[in-house]
Tab-separated table of C-alpha atoms in Angstrom:
chain	number	residue	atom	x	y	z
A	1200	MET	CA	-0.142	-0.067	0.088
A	1201	LYS	CA	1.327	3.556	-0.845
A	1202	ILE	CA	0.762	6.371	0.931
A	1203	GLY	CA	0.068	10.002	-0.408
A	1204	LEU	CA	0.279	13.430	1.228
A	1205	ALA	CA	-2.042	16.408	0.164
A	1206	LEU	CA	-0.978	19.492	1.855
A	1207	GLY	CA	-3.343	22.523	1.540
A	1208	SER	CA	-2.783	25.985	1.652
A	1209	GLY	CA	-3.122	28.885	4.533
A	1210	GLY	CA	-0.219	31.330	3.985
A	1211	LEU	CA	2.157	31.148	6.978
A	1212	ARG	CA	-0.152	28.633	8.446
A	1213	GLY	CA	1.147	26.083	5.779
A	1214	ALA	CA	4.356	25.751	7.956
A	1215	ALA	CA	1.977	23.386	10.490
A	1216	HIS	CA	2.486	20.778	7.666
A	1217	ILE	CA	5.970	20.418	8.847
A	1218	GLY	CA	5.043	19.396	12.170
A	1219	VAL	CA	2.568	16.869	10.859
A	1220	ILE	CA	5.318	15.198	8.572
A	1221	ASP	CA	7.572	15.341	11.635
A	1222	GLU	CA	5.181	13.190	13.597
A	1223	LEU	CA	4.621	10.949	10.811
A	1224	GLU	CA	8.338	10.182	10.433
A	1225	LYS	CA	8.610	9.672	13.872
A	1226	ALA	CA	5.668	7.106	13.961
A	1227	GLY	CA	7.339	5.376	10.745
A	1228	VAL	CA	4.939	6.497	8.323
A	1229	HIS	CA	6.666	7.552	4.987
A	1230	ALA	CA	4.886	9.145	2.061
A	1231	ASP	CA	5.404	7.762	-1.413
A	1232	MET	CA	3.916	10.791	-2.897
A	1233	VAL	CA	3.275	14.183	-1.952
A	1234	ALA	CA	1.161	17.293	-3.415
A	1235	GLY	CA	0.231	20.571	-2.274
A	1236	THR	CA	-1.327	23.979	-3.029
A	1237	SER	CA	0.050	27.580	-2.250
A	1238	SER	CA	2.058	27.371	0.935
A	1239	GLY	CA	1.479	23.534	0.828
A	1240	SER	CA	3.302	23.118	-2.368
A	1241	LEU	CA	6.360	24.847	-0.888
A	1242	ILE	CA	6.195	22.148	2.094
A	1243	ALA	CA	5.855	19.450	-0.417
A	1244	ALA	CA	8.498	20.432	-2.720
A	1245	MET	CA	11.040	20.639	0.280
A	1246	TYR	CA	9.784	17.205	1.425
A	1247	ALA	CA	10.245	15.764	-2.007
A	1248	SER	CA	13.640	17.044	-2.387
A	1249	GLY	CA	14.662	14.941	0.660
A	1250	MET	CA	14.963	17.800	3.221
A	1251	THR	CA	14.079	16.371	6.807
A	1252	PRO	CA	11.454	18.078	8.980
A	1253	SER	CA	14.140	20.083	10.981
A	1254	GLU	CA	15.736	21.478	7.903
A	1255	MET	CA	12.217	22.451	6.637
A	1256	GLU	CA	11.345	24.196	9.993
A	1257	ASP	CA	14.840	26.171	9.739
A	1258	ALA	CA	14.082	27.023	6.360
A	1259	ALA	CA	10.612	28.070	7.119
A	1260	LEU	CA	11.749	30.225	10.308
A	1261	ASP	CA	14.055	31.946	7.923
A	1262	ILE	CA	11.525	33.326	5.684
A	1263	THR	CA	10.621	37.063	6.400
A	1264	ALA	CA	7.939	39.457	4.741
A	1265	ARG	CA	10.669	40.875	2.776
A	1266	ASP	CA	11.666	37.494	1.487
A	1267	ILE	CA	8.069	37.103	0.209
A	1268	MET	CA	7.991	40.790	-1.045
A	1269	ASP	CA	11.173	40.495	-3.005
A	1270	PRO	CA	11.323	44.187	-3.999
A	1271	ILE	CA	13.713	43.713	-6.918
A	1272	GLY	CA	12.605	40.250	-8.022
A	1273	TYR	CA	9.679	38.610	-10.013
A	1274	THR	CA	7.455	38.099	-6.800
A	1275	ALA	CA	7.000	42.129	-6.621
A	1276	PHE	CA	6.269	42.144	-10.582
A	1277	PHE	CA	3.497	39.516	-10.440
A	1278	LEU	CA	2.180	41.212	-7.085
A	1279	VAL	CA	2.077	44.639	-8.244
A	1280	ALA	CA	1.340	44.319	-11.957
A	1281	PRO	CA	-2.055	43.038	-11.740
A	1282	ALA	CA	-2.905	45.568	-9.059
A	1283	PHE	CA	-1.715	48.248	-11.366
A	1284	MET	CA	-4.011	47.221	-14.351
A	1285	LEU	CA	-6.940	47.085	-11.609
A	1286	LEU	CA	-6.147	50.754	-10.728
A	1287	LEU	CA	-6.151	51.639	-14.280
A	1288	GLY	CA	-9.734	50.195	-14.518
A	1289	ALA	CA	-10.555	51.975	-11.438
A	1290	GLY	CA	-9.204	55.222	-12.611
A	1291	TYR	CA	-11.546	54.851	-15.701
A	1292	LEU	CA	-14.642	54.539	-13.424
A	1293	PHE	CA	-13.552	57.550	-11.435
A	1294	PHE	CA	-13.184	59.429	-14.750
A	1295	ARG	CA	-16.691	58.469	-15.813
A	1296	ARG	CA	-17.975	59.268	-12.320
A	1297	VAL	CA	-19.340	55.703	-11.971
A	1298	ILE	CA	-17.735	55.414	-8.410
A	1299	THR	CA	-16.790	57.693	-5.757
A	1300	TRP	CA	-13.185	57.772	-3.712
A	1301	HIS	CA	-14.866	57.361	-0.354
A	1302	ILE	CA	-15.117	53.493	-0.070
A	1303	PRO	CA	-12.018	52.775	-1.852
A	1304	ILE	CA	-9.563	55.056	-0.210
A	1305	SER	CA	-11.053	54.285	3.496
A	1306	PHE	CA	-10.841	50.700	2.620
A	1307	CYS	CA	-7.166	50.760	1.433
A	1308	ALA	CA	-6.073	53.204	4.015
A	1309	THR	CA	-7.430	50.970	6.833
A	1310	VAL	CA	-5.734	48.049	5.480
A	1311	PHE	CA	-2.485	49.747	5.134
A	1312	VAL	CA	-2.632	51.261	8.524
A	1313	ALA	CA	-3.397	47.846	10.113
A	1314	GLY	CA	-0.512	46.189	8.137
A	1315	TRP	CA	1.743	48.857	9.468
A	1316	ILE	CA	0.740	48.069	13.033
A	1317	GLN	CA	1.097	44.645	12.351
A	1318	GLY	CA	4.569	44.866	10.818
A	1319	TRP	CA	5.825	47.116	13.551
A	1320	ALA	CA	4.550	44.758	16.410
A	1321	LEU	CA	6.115	41.622	14.876
A	1322	GLY	CA	9.362	43.232	13.798
A	1323	THR	CA	8.816	42.333	10.095
A	1324	GLY	CA	8.809	45.548	8.595
A	1325	ALA	CA	6.056	48.102	8.843
A	1326	LEU	CA	6.287	49.420	5.369
A	1327	VAL	CA	6.721	46.029	3.670
A	1328	THR	CA	4.152	44.308	5.500
A	1329	SER	CA	1.490	47.176	4.813
A	1330	VAL	CA	2.317	47.224	1.211
A	1331	PHE	CA	2.045	43.432	0.926
A	1332	HIS	CA	-1.352	43.311	2.644
A	1333	LEU	CA	-2.606	46.288	0.234
A	1334	PHE	CA	-1.506	44.515	-2.915
A	1335	ALA	CA	-1.873	40.796	-2.123
A	1336	GLY	CA	-5.151	38.996	-2.193
A	1337	GLY	CA	-8.278	40.773	-3.484
A	1338	VAL	CA	-8.097	44.095	-1.589
A	1339	ILE	CA	-7.721	46.255	-4.882
A	1340	LEU	CA	-10.424	44.204	-6.639
A	1341	GLY	CA	-12.712	44.311	-3.481
A	1342	ALA	CA	-12.031	48.393	-2.770
A	1343	PHE	CA	-12.624	49.576	-6.201
A	1344	PHE	CA	-15.019	46.990	-7.715
A	1345	MET	CA	-17.037	45.000	-5.258
A	1346	ALA	CA	-17.396	47.238	-2.107
A	1347	THR	CA	-18.581	50.239	-4.305
A	1348	ASP	CA	-21.643	48.173	-5.673
A	1349	MET	CA	-24.337	50.828	-5.872
A	1350	VAL	CA	-26.873	48.550	-4.750
A	1351	THR	CA	-25.251	47.161	-1.533
A	1352	SER	CA	-23.166	50.289	-0.297
A	1353	PRO	CA	-24.317	53.348	1.330
A	1354	VAL	CA	-25.493	56.533	-0.356
A	1355	THR	CA	-24.236	59.123	1.993
A	1356	PHE	CA	-20.583	60.209	2.073
A	1357	THR	CA	-19.972	59.635	5.608
A	1358	GLY	CA	-21.552	56.240	5.405
A	1359	ARG	CA	-19.414	55.314	2.674
A	1360	LEU	CA	-16.317	56.227	4.661
A	1361	ILE	CA	-17.407	54.062	7.761
A	1362	PHE	CA	-18.306	51.471	5.306
A	1363	GLY	CA	-14.907	51.293	3.466
A	1364	ALA	CA	-12.990	51.537	6.881
A	1365	GLY	CA	-15.142	48.704	8.248
A	1366	CYS	CA	-14.398	46.560	5.190
A	1367	GLY	CA	-10.616	47.091	5.682
A	1368	LEU	CA	-10.653	46.270	9.417
A	1369	LEU	CA	-12.837	43.145	9.081
A	1370	THR	CA	-10.331	42.088	6.293
A	1371	MET	CA	-7.336	42.413	8.356
A	1372	LEU	CA	-8.937	40.864	11.448
A	1373	ILE	CA	-9.808	37.704	9.175
A	1374	ARG	CA	-6.312	37.702	7.830
A	1375	ILE	CA	-4.579	37.975	10.976
A	1376	PHE	CA	-6.595	36.194	13.509
A	1377	GLY	CA	-9.132	33.960	11.408
A	1378	GLY	CA	-8.229	30.651	9.829
A	1379	TYR	CA	-8.898	31.699	6.307
A	1380	PRO	CA	-6.048	33.406	4.542
A	1381	GLU	CA	-8.119	35.959	2.785
A	1382	GLY	CA	-11.183	38.047	4.111
A	1383	VAL	CA	-12.079	40.485	1.523
A	1384	SER	CA	-15.331	38.851	0.375
A	1385	PHE	CA	-16.540	37.998	3.843
A	1386	ALA	CA	-15.730	41.512	5.074
A	1387	ILE	CA	-17.644	43.137	2.199
A	1388	LEU	CA	-20.586	40.828	2.947
A	1389	LEU	CA	-20.591	41.596	6.478
A	1390	MET	CA	-20.609	45.263	6.036
A	1391	ASN	CA	-23.240	44.968	3.275
A	1392	CYS	CA	-25.723	43.964	6.249
A	1393	THR	CA	-24.885	47.226	7.839
A	1394	THR	CA	-25.803	49.506	4.908
A	1395	PRO	CA	-29.294	50.282	5.862
A	1396	LEU	CA	-28.191	51.216	9.414
A	1397	LEU	CA	-25.510	53.553	8.028
A	1398	ASP	CA	-27.737	55.145	5.632
A	1399	ARG	CA	-30.134	55.897	8.550
A	1400	LEU	CA	-27.461	57.116	10.985
A	1401	THR	CA	-25.668	59.266	8.487
A	1402	ARG	CA	-28.599	60.816	6.450
A	1403	PRO	CA	-28.597	64.418	6.363
A	1404	LYS	CA	-31.406	66.270	8.084
A	1405	ALA	CA	-33.325	68.807	6.036
A	1406	PHE	CA	-32.493	72.279	6.718
A	1407	GLY	CA	-34.812	74.094	9.266
A	1408	THR	CA	-36.310	70.881	10.254
A	1409	LYS	CA	-35.431	71.207	13.835
A	1410	THR	CA	-36.616	74.821	13.877
A	1411	LEU	CA	-39.937	73.857	12.653
A	1412	LYS	CA	-40.331	70.949	15.184
A	1413	ARG	CA	-39.638	73.282	17.871
A	1414	ALA	CA	-42.232	75.872	16.559
A	1415	GLU	CA	-44.823	73.333	16.087
A	1416	ALA	CA	-44.286	72.258	19.915
A	1417	ALA	CA	-44.356	75.756	21.146
A	1418	ALA	CA	-47.566	76.098	19.315
A	1419	LYS	CA	-49.086	73.262	21.169
């Protein structure tokens, strides 16, 4: 009987596969074939190359956010280039006045600030971490093309600012503390539920309404 390992994704959490492989090796269970996706594919490649669990652990611990970003290599190009094309499309939407700046800017600014705080707290580089969070995953796509949907987003400018900031905050909370590596879609869906409330709380009052009500109350 042959044994195969299928290693899943999960960003940095994919390093947990190393511990599983280590325990299997200690139990005398050796995989005949191995496959993986995303971060799991990196662990699978190291295991298939003959690296021991301890060697894989050392290699994983040596990886930093700067290595992932690789500012002068191919990683940065393939990370930023798609986002740049999306920004060109967003610029066209701005030019045609299809969307406003309130949701995208507040969304991206919140992600950037939260990434800066995370990078500063973990010592991985505040700027590198914040830029990585901003351009990785679906932040640009979600901020400019999904969260700005006219049916499910607030109609007031203040409501849109709160909506975008909420999307960015939930995205980072899911990324950092959740078990799912990407949280853009979930964040937008959750904030969509708050749209009626935001519209109600941030709806501007008609000029003179309070004065008229006071006059009516005084007349009574």
